GROMACS .gro file of N, CA, C and O in nm:
model
  472
    1SER      N    1   1.195   1.101   1.186
    1SER     CA    2   1.124   0.992   1.291
    1SER      C    3   1.226   0.928   1.373
    1SER      O    4   1.325   0.862   1.314
    2ARG      N    5   1.213   0.882   1.478
    2ARG     CA    6   1.312   0.850   1.581
    2ARG      C    7   1.332   0.674   1.486
    2ARG      O    8   1.416   0.589   1.559
    3PHE      N    9   1.235   0.634   1.436
    3PHE     CA   10   1.274   0.501   1.370
    3PHE      C   11   1.312   0.457   1.261
    3PHE      O   12   1.310   0.375   1.177
    4GLU      N   13   1.371   0.583   1.216
    4GLU     CA   14   1.419   0.579   1.064
    4GLU      C   15   1.534   0.495   1.068
    4GLU      O   16   1.549   0.400   0.938
    5ALA      N   17   1.613   0.447   1.165
    5ALA     CA   18   1.712   0.370   1.157
    5ALA      C   19   1.653   0.226   1.117
    5ALA      O   20   1.730   0.125   1.088
    6CYS      N   21   1.528   0.191   1.146
    6CYS     CA   22   1.473   0.075   1.151
    6CYS      C   23   1.406   0.053   1.000
    6CYS      O   24   1.410  -0.070   0.971
    7TRP      N   25   1.414   0.153   0.914
    7TRP     CA   26   1.334   0.126   0.775
    7TRP      C   27   1.408  -0.001   0.691
    7TRP      O   28   1.360  -0.074   0.667
    8PRO      N   29   1.562   0.054   0.702
    8PRO     CA   30   1.594  -0.076   0.591
    8PRO      C   31   1.590  -0.201   0.635
    8PRO      O   32   1.561  -0.269   0.529
    9ALA      N   33   1.583  -0.245   0.766
    9ALA     CA   34   1.531  -0.364   0.791
    9ALA      C   35   1.420  -0.411   0.775
    9ALA      O   36   1.354  -0.539   0.733
   10LEU      N   37   1.304  -0.318   0.822
   10LEU     CA   38   1.155  -0.355   0.764
   10LEU      C   39   1.169  -0.344   0.623
   10LEU      O   40   1.067  -0.440   0.551
   11MET      N   41   1.219  -0.266   0.545
   11MET     CA   42   1.219  -0.304   0.366
   11MET      C   43   1.288  -0.437   0.315
   11MET      O   44   1.266  -0.455   0.212
   12LYS      N   45   1.365  -0.453   0.403
   12LYS     CA   46   1.457  -0.599   0.328
   12LYS      C   47   1.382  -0.653   0.288
   12LYS      O   48   1.279  -0.754   0.358
   13ASP      N   49   1.390  -0.733   0.171
   13ASP     CA   50   1.321  -0.820   0.087
   13ASP      C   51   1.168  -0.840   0.098
   13ASP      O   52   1.096  -0.913   0.080
   14SER      N   53   1.099  -0.682   0.134
   14SER     CA   54   0.991  -0.711   0.130
   14SER      C   55   0.898  -0.706  -0.022
   14SER      O   56   0.997  -0.638  -0.132
   15HIS      N   57   0.802  -0.764  -0.010
   15HIS     CA   58   0.736  -0.781  -0.161
   15HIS      C   59   0.627  -0.673  -0.193
   15HIS      O   60   0.576  -0.621  -0.309
   16GLY      N   61   0.590  -0.601  -0.095
   16GLY     CA   62   0.456  -0.514  -0.094
   16GLY      C   63   0.459  -0.416   0.029
   16GLY      O   64   0.531  -0.435   0.132
   17VAL      N   65   0.381  -0.310   0.005
   17VAL     CA   66   0.373  -0.210   0.091
   17VAL      C   67   0.200  -0.160   0.102
   17VAL      O   68   0.158  -0.131  -0.015
   18ILE      N   69   0.167  -0.148   0.182
   18ILE     CA   70   0.027  -0.073   0.215
   18ILE      C   71   0.039   0.007   0.344
   18ILE      O   72   0.101   0.036   0.430
   19ILE      N   73   0.003   0.164   0.250
   19ILE     CA   74   0.038   0.278   0.323
   19ILE      C   75  -0.126   0.321   0.330
   19ILE      O   76  -0.241   0.326   0.245
   20ILE      N   77  -0.178   0.325   0.492
   20ILE     CA   78  -0.295   0.343   0.551
   20ILE      C   79  -0.304   0.490   0.615
   20ILE      O   80  -0.228   0.517   0.682
   21PHE      N   81  -0.367   0.548   0.562
   21PHE     CA   82  -0.418   0.718   0.625
   21PHE      C   83  -0.525   0.785   0.612
   21PHE      O   84  -0.609   0.698   0.585
   22ASN      N   85  -0.546   0.843   0.699
   22ASN     CA   86  -0.678   0.927   0.696
   22ASN      C   87  -0.668   1.025   0.612
   22ASN      O   88  -0.608   1.136   0.632
   23PRO      N   89  -0.753   1.027   0.529
   23PRO     CA   90  -0.783   1.160   0.397
   23PRO      C   91  -0.847   1.268   0.477
   23PRO      O   92  -0.833   1.383   0.393
   24GLU      N   93  -0.887   1.250   0.580
   24GLU     CA   94  -0.962   1.399   0.628
   24GLU      C   95  -0.806   1.498   0.678
   24GLU      O   96  -0.856   1.607   0.719
   25LEU      N   97  -0.710   1.428   0.732
   25LEU     CA   98  -0.626   1.516   0.738
   25LEU      C   99  -0.540   1.568   0.639
   25LEU      O  100  -0.410   1.461   0.578
   26PRO      N  101  -0.514   1.684   0.631
   26PRO     CA  102  -0.395   1.724   0.526
   26PRO      C  103  -0.278   1.690   0.534
   26PRO      O  104  -0.184   1.635   0.470
   27SER      N  105  -0.239   1.686   0.655
   27SER     CA  106  -0.081   1.610   0.721
   27SER      C  107  -0.089   1.486   0.686
   27SER      O  108   0.066   1.467   0.637
   28HIS      N  109  -0.150   1.424   0.661
   28HIS     CA  110  -0.144   1.287   0.602
   28HIS      C  111  -0.115   1.261   0.467
   28HIS      O  112  -0.046   1.207   0.425
   29LEU      N  113  -0.164   1.331   0.415
   29LEU     CA  114  -0.170   1.378   0.229
   29LEU      C  115  -0.022   1.384   0.246
   29LEU      O  116   0.056   1.316   0.122
   30LYS      N  117   0.034   1.467   0.298
   30LYS     CA  118   0.211   1.503   0.304
   30LYS      C  119   0.257   1.383   0.340
   30LYS      O  120   0.398   1.387   0.275
   31GLU      N  121   0.247   1.321   0.436
   31GLU     CA  122   0.303   1.212   0.474
   31GLU      C  123   0.304   1.087   0.386
   31GLU      O  124   0.414   1.029   0.379
   32ILE      N  125   0.187   1.093   0.348
   32ILE     CA  126   0.167   0.943   0.251
   32ILE      C  127   0.308   0.963   0.117
   32ILE      O  128   0.357   0.867   0.065
   33GLU      N  129   0.329   1.100   0.103
   33GLU     CA  130   0.429   1.113  -0.043
   33GLU      C  131   0.562   1.076   0.028
   33GLU      O  132   0.644   1.013  -0.043
   34MET      N  133   0.605   1.084   0.145
   34MET     CA  134   0.681   1.064   0.214
   34MET      C  135   0.737   0.909   0.209
   34MET      O  136   0.861   0.865   0.210
   35TRP      N  137   0.608   0.829   0.294
   35TRP     CA  138   0.601   0.706   0.292
   35TRP      C  139   0.640   0.635   0.188
   35TRP      O  140   0.697   0.559   0.138
   36TYR      N  141   0.577   0.689   0.077
   36TYR     CA  142   0.589   0.628  -0.084
   36TYR      C  143   0.711   0.614  -0.133
   36TYR      O  144   0.768   0.537  -0.186
   37SER      N  145   0.818   0.732  -0.104
   37SER     CA  146   0.947   0.796  -0.177
   37SER      C  147   1.039   0.687  -0.079
   37SER      O  148   1.084   0.629  -0.173
   38CYS      N  149   1.018   0.672   0.040
   38CYS     CA  150   1.111   0.601   0.119
   38CYS      C  151   1.112   0.467   0.103
   38CYS      O  152   1.194   0.378   0.099
   39PHE      N  153   0.940   0.398   0.143
   39PHE     CA  154   0.932   0.258   0.109
   39PHE      C  155   0.902   0.186  -0.029
   39PHE      O  156   0.911   0.038  -0.038
   40VAL      N  157   0.840   0.267  -0.108
   40VAL     CA  158   0.828   0.224  -0.267
   40VAL      C  159   0.950   0.258  -0.366
   40VAL      O  160   1.031   0.201  -0.439
   41GLN      N  161   0.977   0.388  -0.374
   41GLN     CA  162   1.027   0.446  -0.495
   41GLN      C  163   1.204   0.393  -0.476
   41GLN      O  164   1.285   0.364  -0.552
   42GLN      N  165   1.241   0.454  -0.312
   42GLN     CA  166   1.364   0.402  -0.332
   42GLN      C  167   1.418   0.247  -0.286
   42GLN      O  168   1.548   0.223  -0.345
   43GLN      N  169   1.325   0.167  -0.296
   43GLN     CA  170   1.361  -0.007  -0.297
   43GLN      C  171   1.433  -0.035  -0.413
   43GLN      O  172   1.542  -0.125  -0.423
   44PRO      N  173   1.373   0.005  -0.542
   44PRO     CA  174   1.246   0.026  -0.577
   44PRO      C  175   1.170  -0.088  -0.571
   44PRO      O  176   1.196  -0.196  -0.647
   45LEU      N  177   1.055  -0.045  -0.576
   45LEU     CA  178   0.912  -0.142  -0.575
   45LEU      C  179   0.849  -0.117  -0.676
   45LEU      O  180   0.800   0.010  -0.688
   46PRO      N  181   0.791  -0.196  -0.763
   46PRO     CA  182   0.682  -0.161  -0.866
   46PRO      C  183   0.533  -0.114  -0.818
   46PRO      O  184   0.482  -0.156  -0.680
   47ASP      N  185   0.490   0.014  -0.848
   47ASP     CA  186   0.370   0.070  -0.774
   47ASP      C  187   0.260  -0.042  -0.773
   47ASP      O  188   0.186  -0.001  -0.699
   48SER      N  189   0.257  -0.115  -0.866
   48SER     CA  190   0.169  -0.271  -0.875
   48SER      C  191   0.167  -0.297  -0.740
   48SER      O  192   0.067  -0.397  -0.674
   49GLN      N  193   0.267  -0.322  -0.668
   49GLN     CA  194   0.280  -0.376  -0.557
   49GLN      C  195   0.267  -0.296  -0.427
   49GLN      O  196   0.297  -0.341  -0.321
   50CYS      N  197   0.190  -0.174  -0.416
   50CYS     CA  198   0.194  -0.103  -0.315
   50CYS      C  199   0.052  -0.075  -0.366
   50CYS      O  200  -0.032  -0.010  -0.399
   51LEU      N  201  -0.008  -0.062  -0.224
   51LEU     CA  202  -0.199  -0.024  -0.225
   51LEU      C  203  -0.196   0.070  -0.099
   51LEU      O  204  -0.142   0.093   0.001
   52LEU      N  205  -0.291   0.188  -0.157
   52LEU     CA  206  -0.313   0.280  -0.070
   52LEU      C  207  -0.446   0.255  -0.011
   52LEU      O  208  -0.508   0.229  -0.051
   53VAL      N  209  -0.462   0.309   0.135
   53VAL     CA  210  -0.577   0.257   0.205
   53VAL      C  211  -0.622   0.416   0.239
   53VAL      O  212  -0.574   0.452   0.373
   54ALA      N  213  -0.726   0.459   0.226
   54ALA     CA  214  -0.787   0.602   0.298
   54ALA      C  215  -0.928   0.562   0.373
   54ALA      O  216  -1.008   0.491   0.351
   55HIS      N  217  -0.872   0.549   0.508
   55HIS     CA  218  -0.929   0.513   0.607
   55HIS      C  219  -1.033   0.606   0.662
   55HIS      O  220  -0.998   0.706   0.692
   56HIS      N  221  -1.180   0.579   0.640
   56HIS     CA  222  -1.240   0.687   0.723
   56HIS      C  223  -1.339   0.633   0.854
   56HIS      O  224  -1.364   0.508   0.866
   57LYS      N  225  -1.297   0.699   0.926
   57LYS     CA  226  -1.331   0.706   1.068
   57LYS      C  227  -1.493   0.682   1.080
   57LYS      O  228  -1.515   0.754   1.009
   58PRO      N  229  -1.545   0.636   1.188
   58PRO     CA  230  -1.693   0.655   1.163
   58PRO      C  231  -1.744   0.764   1.190
   58PRO      O  232  -1.697   0.856   1.275
   59GLY      N  233  -1.853   0.811   1.127
   59GLY     CA  234  -1.902   0.953   1.137
   59GLY      C  235  -1.831   1.058   1.059
   59GLY      O  236  -1.827   1.141   1.102
   60SER      N  237  -1.726   1.004   0.987
   60SER     CA  238  -1.637   1.129   0.917
   60SER      C  239  -1.697   1.189   0.787
   60SER      O  240  -1.817   1.126   0.720
   61ALA      N  241  -1.642   1.287   0.750
   61ALA     CA  242  -1.729   1.352   0.650
   61ALA      C  243  -1.684   1.286   0.516
   61ALA      O  244  -1.621   1.227   0.490
   62ARG      N  245  -1.787   1.265   0.413
   62ARG     CA  246  -1.810   1.185   0.323
   62ARG      C  247  -1.748   1.271   0.201
   62ARG      O  248  -1.727   1.198   0.094
   63ASP      N  249  -1.732   1.371   0.227
   63ASP     CA  250  -1.674   1.455   0.060
   63ASP      C  251  -1.497   1.377   0.049
   63ASP      O  252  -1.464   1.459  -0.050
   64THR      N  253  -1.444   1.330   0.147
   64THR     CA  254  -1.291   1.283   0.135
   64THR      C  255  -1.344   1.141   0.012
   64THR      O  256  -1.227   1.083  -0.049
   65GLU      N  257  -1.420   1.087  -0.003
   65GLU     CA  258  -1.453   0.961  -0.109
   65GLU      C  259  -1.387   1.039  -0.224
   65GLU      O  260  -1.326   0.922  -0.282
   66ASN      N  261  -1.395   1.141  -0.293
   66ASN     CA  262  -1.390   1.126  -0.424
   66ASN      C  263  -1.215   1.223  -0.411
   66ASN      O  264  -1.206   1.310  -0.413
   67LEU      N  265  -1.129   1.170  -0.327
   67LEU     CA  266  -0.977   1.214  -0.328
   67LEU      C  267  -0.906   1.208  -0.463
   67LEU      O  268  -0.916   1.136  -0.548
   68SER      N  269  -0.846   1.311  -0.457
   68SER     CA  270  -0.753   1.346  -0.584
   68SER      C  271  -0.642   1.368  -0.526
   68SER      O  272  -0.597   1.456  -0.490
   69LEU      N  273  -0.543   1.251  -0.532
   69LEU     CA  274  -0.397   1.278  -0.500
   69LEU      C  275  -0.321   1.302  -0.603
   69LEU      O  276  -0.324   1.299  -0.710
   70ALA      N  277  -0.214   1.405  -0.562
   70ALA     CA  278  -0.120   1.442  -0.670
   70ALA      C  279  -0.034   1.325  -0.736
   70ALA      O  280  -0.012   1.205  -0.710
   71HIS      N  281   0.062   1.352  -0.808
   71HIS     CA  282   0.115   1.264  -0.870
   71HIS      C  283   0.255   1.222  -0.816
   71HIS      O  284   0.302   1.358  -0.747
   72PRO      N  285   0.304   1.106  -0.783
   72PRO     CA  286   0.303   1.018  -0.858
   72PRO      C  287   0.212   0.886  -0.767
   72PRO      O  288   0.136   0.794  -0.809
   73LEU      N  289   0.111   0.959  -0.678
   73LEU     CA  290   0.049   0.874  -0.567
   73LEU      C  291  -0.095   0.845  -0.657
   73LEU      O  292  -0.152   0.729  -0.609
   74ASN      N  293  -0.112   0.898  -0.721
   74ASN     CA  294  -0.267   0.895  -0.830
   74ASN      C  295  -0.236   0.745  -0.904
   74ASN      O  296  -0.311   0.723  -0.994
   75LYS      N  297  -0.140   0.703  -0.944
   75LYS     CA  298  -0.141   0.605  -1.029
   75LYS      C  299  -0.115   0.451  -0.929
   75LYS      O  300  -0.165   0.378  -1.025
   76LEU      N  301  -0.121   0.509  -0.832
   76LEU     CA  302  -0.148   0.344  -0.739
   76LEU      C  303  -0.274   0.311  -0.709
   76LEU      O  304  -0.387   0.416  -0.728
   77LYS      N  305  -0.305   0.201  -0.669
   77LYS     CA  306  -0.425   0.157  -0.658
   77LYS      C  307  -0.487   0.207  -0.522
   77LYS      O  308  -0.419   0.211  -0.401
   78LEU      N  309  -0.605   0.237  -0.504
   78LEU     CA  310  -0.642   0.323  -0.393
   78LEU      C  311  -0.778   0.270  -0.339
   78LEU      O  312  -0.851   0.245  -0.440
   79ILE      N  313  -0.794   0.231  -0.221
   79ILE     CA  314  -0.928   0.207  -0.187
   79ILE      C  315  -0.947   0.273  -0.057
   79ILE      O  316  -0.900   0.298   0.017
   80HIS      N  317  -1.091   0.286  -0.043
   80HIS     CA  318  -1.138   0.384   0.066
   80HIS      C  319  -1.233   0.245   0.156
   80HIS      O  320  -1.245   0.152   0.144
   81SER      N  321  -1.162   0.252   0.278
   81SER     CA  322  -1.208   0.157   0.396
   81SER      C  323  -1.305   0.227   0.455
   81SER      O  324  -1.255   0.350   0.530
   82ASN      N  325  -1.434   0.181   0.503
   82ASN     CA  326  -1.513   0.224   0.620
   82ASN      C  327  -1.585   0.115   0.635
   82ASN      O  328  -1.678   0.016   0.649
   83LEU      N  329  -1.512   0.073   0.808
   83LEU     CA  330  -1.539  -0.045   0.832
   83LEU      C  331  -1.681  -0.068   0.881
   83LEU      O  332  -1.718  -0.168   0.913
   84GLU      N  333  -1.763   0.072   0.947
   84GLU     CA  334  -1.920   0.045   0.908
   84GLU      C  335  -1.964   0.009   0.845
   84GLU      O  336  -2.100  -0.079   0.872
   85GLU      N  337  -1.938   0.061   0.709
   85GLU     CA  338  -2.045   0.028   0.587
   85GLU      C  339  -2.023  -0.068   0.515
   85GLU      O  340  -2.113  -0.163   0.475
   86ASP      N  341  -1.870  -0.084   0.479
   86ASP     CA  342  -1.856  -0.198   0.403
   86ASP      C  343  -1.721  -0.283   0.444
   86ASP      O  344  -1.661  -0.283   0.346
   87PRO      N  345  -1.753  -0.319   0.545
   87PRO     CA  346  -1.633  -0.407   0.576
   87PRO      C  347  -1.594  -0.544   0.511
   87PRO      O  348  -1.464  -0.570   0.452
   88GLU      N  349  -1.672  -0.561   0.410
   88GLU     CA  350  -1.665  -0.686   0.285
   88GLU      C  351  -1.571  -0.649   0.184
   88GLU      O  352  -1.486  -0.706   0.132
   89ASP      N  353  -1.653  -0.535   0.155
   89ASP     CA  354  -1.547  -0.491   0.003
   89ASP      C  355  -1.399  -0.466   0.045
   89ASP      O  356  -1.315  -0.495  -0.036
   90VAL      N  357  -1.375  -0.405   0.169
   90VAL     CA  358  -1.245  -0.386   0.221
   90VAL      C  359  -1.154  -0.526   0.214
   90VAL      O  360  -1.056  -0.552   0.150
   91ARG      N  361  -1.210  -0.625   0.265
   91ARG     CA  362  -1.169  -0.745   0.287
   91ARG      C  363  -1.131  -0.782   0.168
   91ARG      O  364  -1.032  -0.875   0.112
   92MET      N  365  -1.241  -0.791   0.048
   92MET     CA  366  -1.217  -0.846  -0.057
   92MET      C  367  -1.101  -0.792  -0.164
   92MET      O  368  -1.011  -0.824  -0.218
   93GLU      N  369  -1.091  -0.648  -0.120
   93GLU     CA  370  -0.961  -0.570  -0.172
   93GLU      C  371  -0.869  -0.627  -0.153
   93GLU      O  372  -0.772  -0.617  -0.223
   94PHE      N  373  -0.824  -0.657  -0.007
   94PHE     CA  374  -0.727  -0.706   0.056
   94PHE      C  375  -0.700  -0.830  -0.011
   94PHE      O  376  -0.544  -0.860  -0.041
   95MET      N  377  -0.772  -0.933  -0.015
   95MET     CA  378  -0.753  -1.046  -0.039
   95MET      C  379  -0.692  -1.052  -0.173
   95MET      O  380  -0.592  -1.130  -0.230
   96LYS      N  381  -0.740  -0.973  -0.297
   96LYS     CA  382  -0.691  -0.941  -0.432
   96LYS      C  383  -0.581  -0.888  -0.435
   96LYS      O  384  -0.507  -0.957  -0.494
   97TYR      N  385  -0.530  -0.780  -0.334
   97TYR     CA  386  -0.411  -0.717  -0.324
   97TYR      C  387  -0.312  -0.861  -0.279
   97TYR      O  388  -0.193  -0.874  -0.333
   98PHE      N  389  -0.354  -0.941  -0.152
   98PHE     CA  390  -0.240  -1.050  -0.127
   98PHE      C  391  -0.216  -1.136  -0.225
   98PHE      O  392  -0.097  -1.216  -0.238
   99ARG      N  393  -0.336  -1.182  -0.321
   99ARG     CA  394  -0.318  -1.280  -0.420
   99ARG      C  395  -0.212  -1.228  -0.496
   99ARG      O  396  -0.154  -1.279  -0.571
  100SER      N  397  -0.230  -1.100  -0.534
  100SER     CA  398  -0.134  -1.045  -0.673
  100SER      C  399   0.040  -1.069  -0.603
  100SER      O  400   0.123  -1.089  -0.685
  101ILE      N  401   0.030  -1.031  -0.484
  101ILE     CA  402   0.163  -1.042  -0.426
  101ILE      C  403   0.208  -1.175  -0.437
  101ILE      O  404   0.342  -1.207  -0.464
  102ILE      N  405   0.135  -1.267  -0.387
  102ILE     CA  406   0.152  -1.380  -0.383
  102ILE      C  407   0.195  -1.471  -0.515
  102ILE      O  408   0.315  -1.566  -0.537
  103THR      N  409   0.114  -1.419  -0.627
  103THR     CA  410   0.164  -1.467  -0.757
  103THR      C  411   0.265  -1.408  -0.794
  103THR      O  412   0.365  -1.481  -0.836
  104LEU      N  413   0.303  -1.273  -0.767
  104LEU     CA  414   0.432  -1.240  -0.823
  104LEU      C  415   0.544  -1.305  -0.765
  104LEU      O  416   0.624  -1.370  -0.819
  105ILE      N  417   0.531  -1.352  -0.612
  105ILE     CA  418   0.637  -1.417  -0.521
  105ILE      C  419   0.680  -1.546  -0.594
  105ILE      O  420   0.777  -1.585  -0.610
  106ASN      N  421   0.547  -1.607  -0.619
  106ASN     CA  422   0.570  -1.740  -0.702
  106ASN      C  423   0.652  -1.731  -0.814
  106ASN      O  424   0.728  -1.835  -0.859
  107GLU      N  425   0.610  -1.638  -0.891
  107GLU     CA  426   0.687  -1.637  -1.039
  107GLU      C  427   0.808  -1.610  -1.058
  107GLU      O  428   0.879  -1.654  -1.112
  108SER      N  429   0.837  -1.553  -0.922
  108SER     CA  430   0.971  -1.503  -0.927
  108SER      C  431   1.041  -1.600  -0.898
  108SER      O  432   1.180  -1.610  -0.914
  109ARG      N  433   1.005  -1.683  -0.785
  109ARG     CA  434   1.116  -1.810  -0.725
  109ARG      C  435   1.094  -1.917  -0.860
  109ARG      O  436   1.229  -1.954  -0.848
  110GLU      N  437   0.997  -1.904  -0.927
  110GLU     CA  438   1.003  -2.018  -1.070
  110GLU      C  439   1.081  -1.990  -1.151
  110GLU      O  440   1.175  -2.070  -1.202
  111ARG      N  441   1.125  -1.849  -1.169
  111ARG     CA  442   1.226  -1.814  -1.264
  111ARG      C  443   1.359  -1.831  -1.200
  111ARG      O  444   1.462  -1.856  -1.289
  112GLU      N  445   1.382  -1.826  -1.066
  112GLU     CA  446   1.520  -1.813  -1.029
  112GLU      C  447   1.545  -1.987  -1.038
  112GLU      O  448   1.663  -2.000  -1.074
  113GLU      N  449   1.468  -2.079  -1.020
  113GLU     CA  450   1.445  -2.217  -1.030
  113GLU      C  451   1.514  -2.256  -1.117
  113GLU      O  452   1.608  -2.308  -1.163
  114MET      N  453   1.433  -2.183  -1.249
  114MET     CA  454   1.471  -2.199  -1.392
  114MET      C  455   1.615  -2.204  -1.423
  114MET      O  456   1.691  -2.239  -1.481
  115SER      N  457   1.647  -2.110  -1.377
  115SER     CA  458   1.772  -1.969  -1.392
  115SER      C  459   1.902  -2.083  -1.333
  115SER      O  460   1.998  -2.145  -1.381
  116ILE      N  461   1.861  -2.158  -1.194
  116ILE     CA  462   1.971  -2.253  -1.133
  116ILE      C  463   1.979  -2.354  -1.205
  116ILE      O  464   2.074  -2.407  -1.279
  117ILE      N  465   1.852  -2.428  -1.254
  117ILE     CA  466   1.855  -2.539  -1.357
  117ILE      C  467   1.922  -2.531  -1.452
  117ILE      O  468   2.000  -2.632  -1.535
  118SER      N  469   1.898  -2.439  -1.553
  118SER     CA  470   1.963  -2.390  -1.662
  118SER      C  471   2.110  -2.340  -1.696
  118SER      O  472   2.159  -2.319  -1.598
   0.00000   0.00000   0.00000
């Protein structure tokens, strides 16, 4: 893609990656492998800091709910978002994810400060 030159700047010092995709599009399932490879594996960023969001459009097919993703994507936290039916669930999952990232940042900052002191 023409934006690939910007990727290193986007990735610099990032603590988390959220990949949102349409589970009904087979092309998206291939693309998320590429995004995962570039933005998570190459950094490298721990899988626990990556969140996959399968976004279901209004009136979309329900059979994509039990999505089975190929390795290594199947190790990632996956949430289904359907803003018509359960916006609150999605909000809670995002809050949990952001809290976990903030905790990680704070812990690593504390470790850095301790290493400077000692």
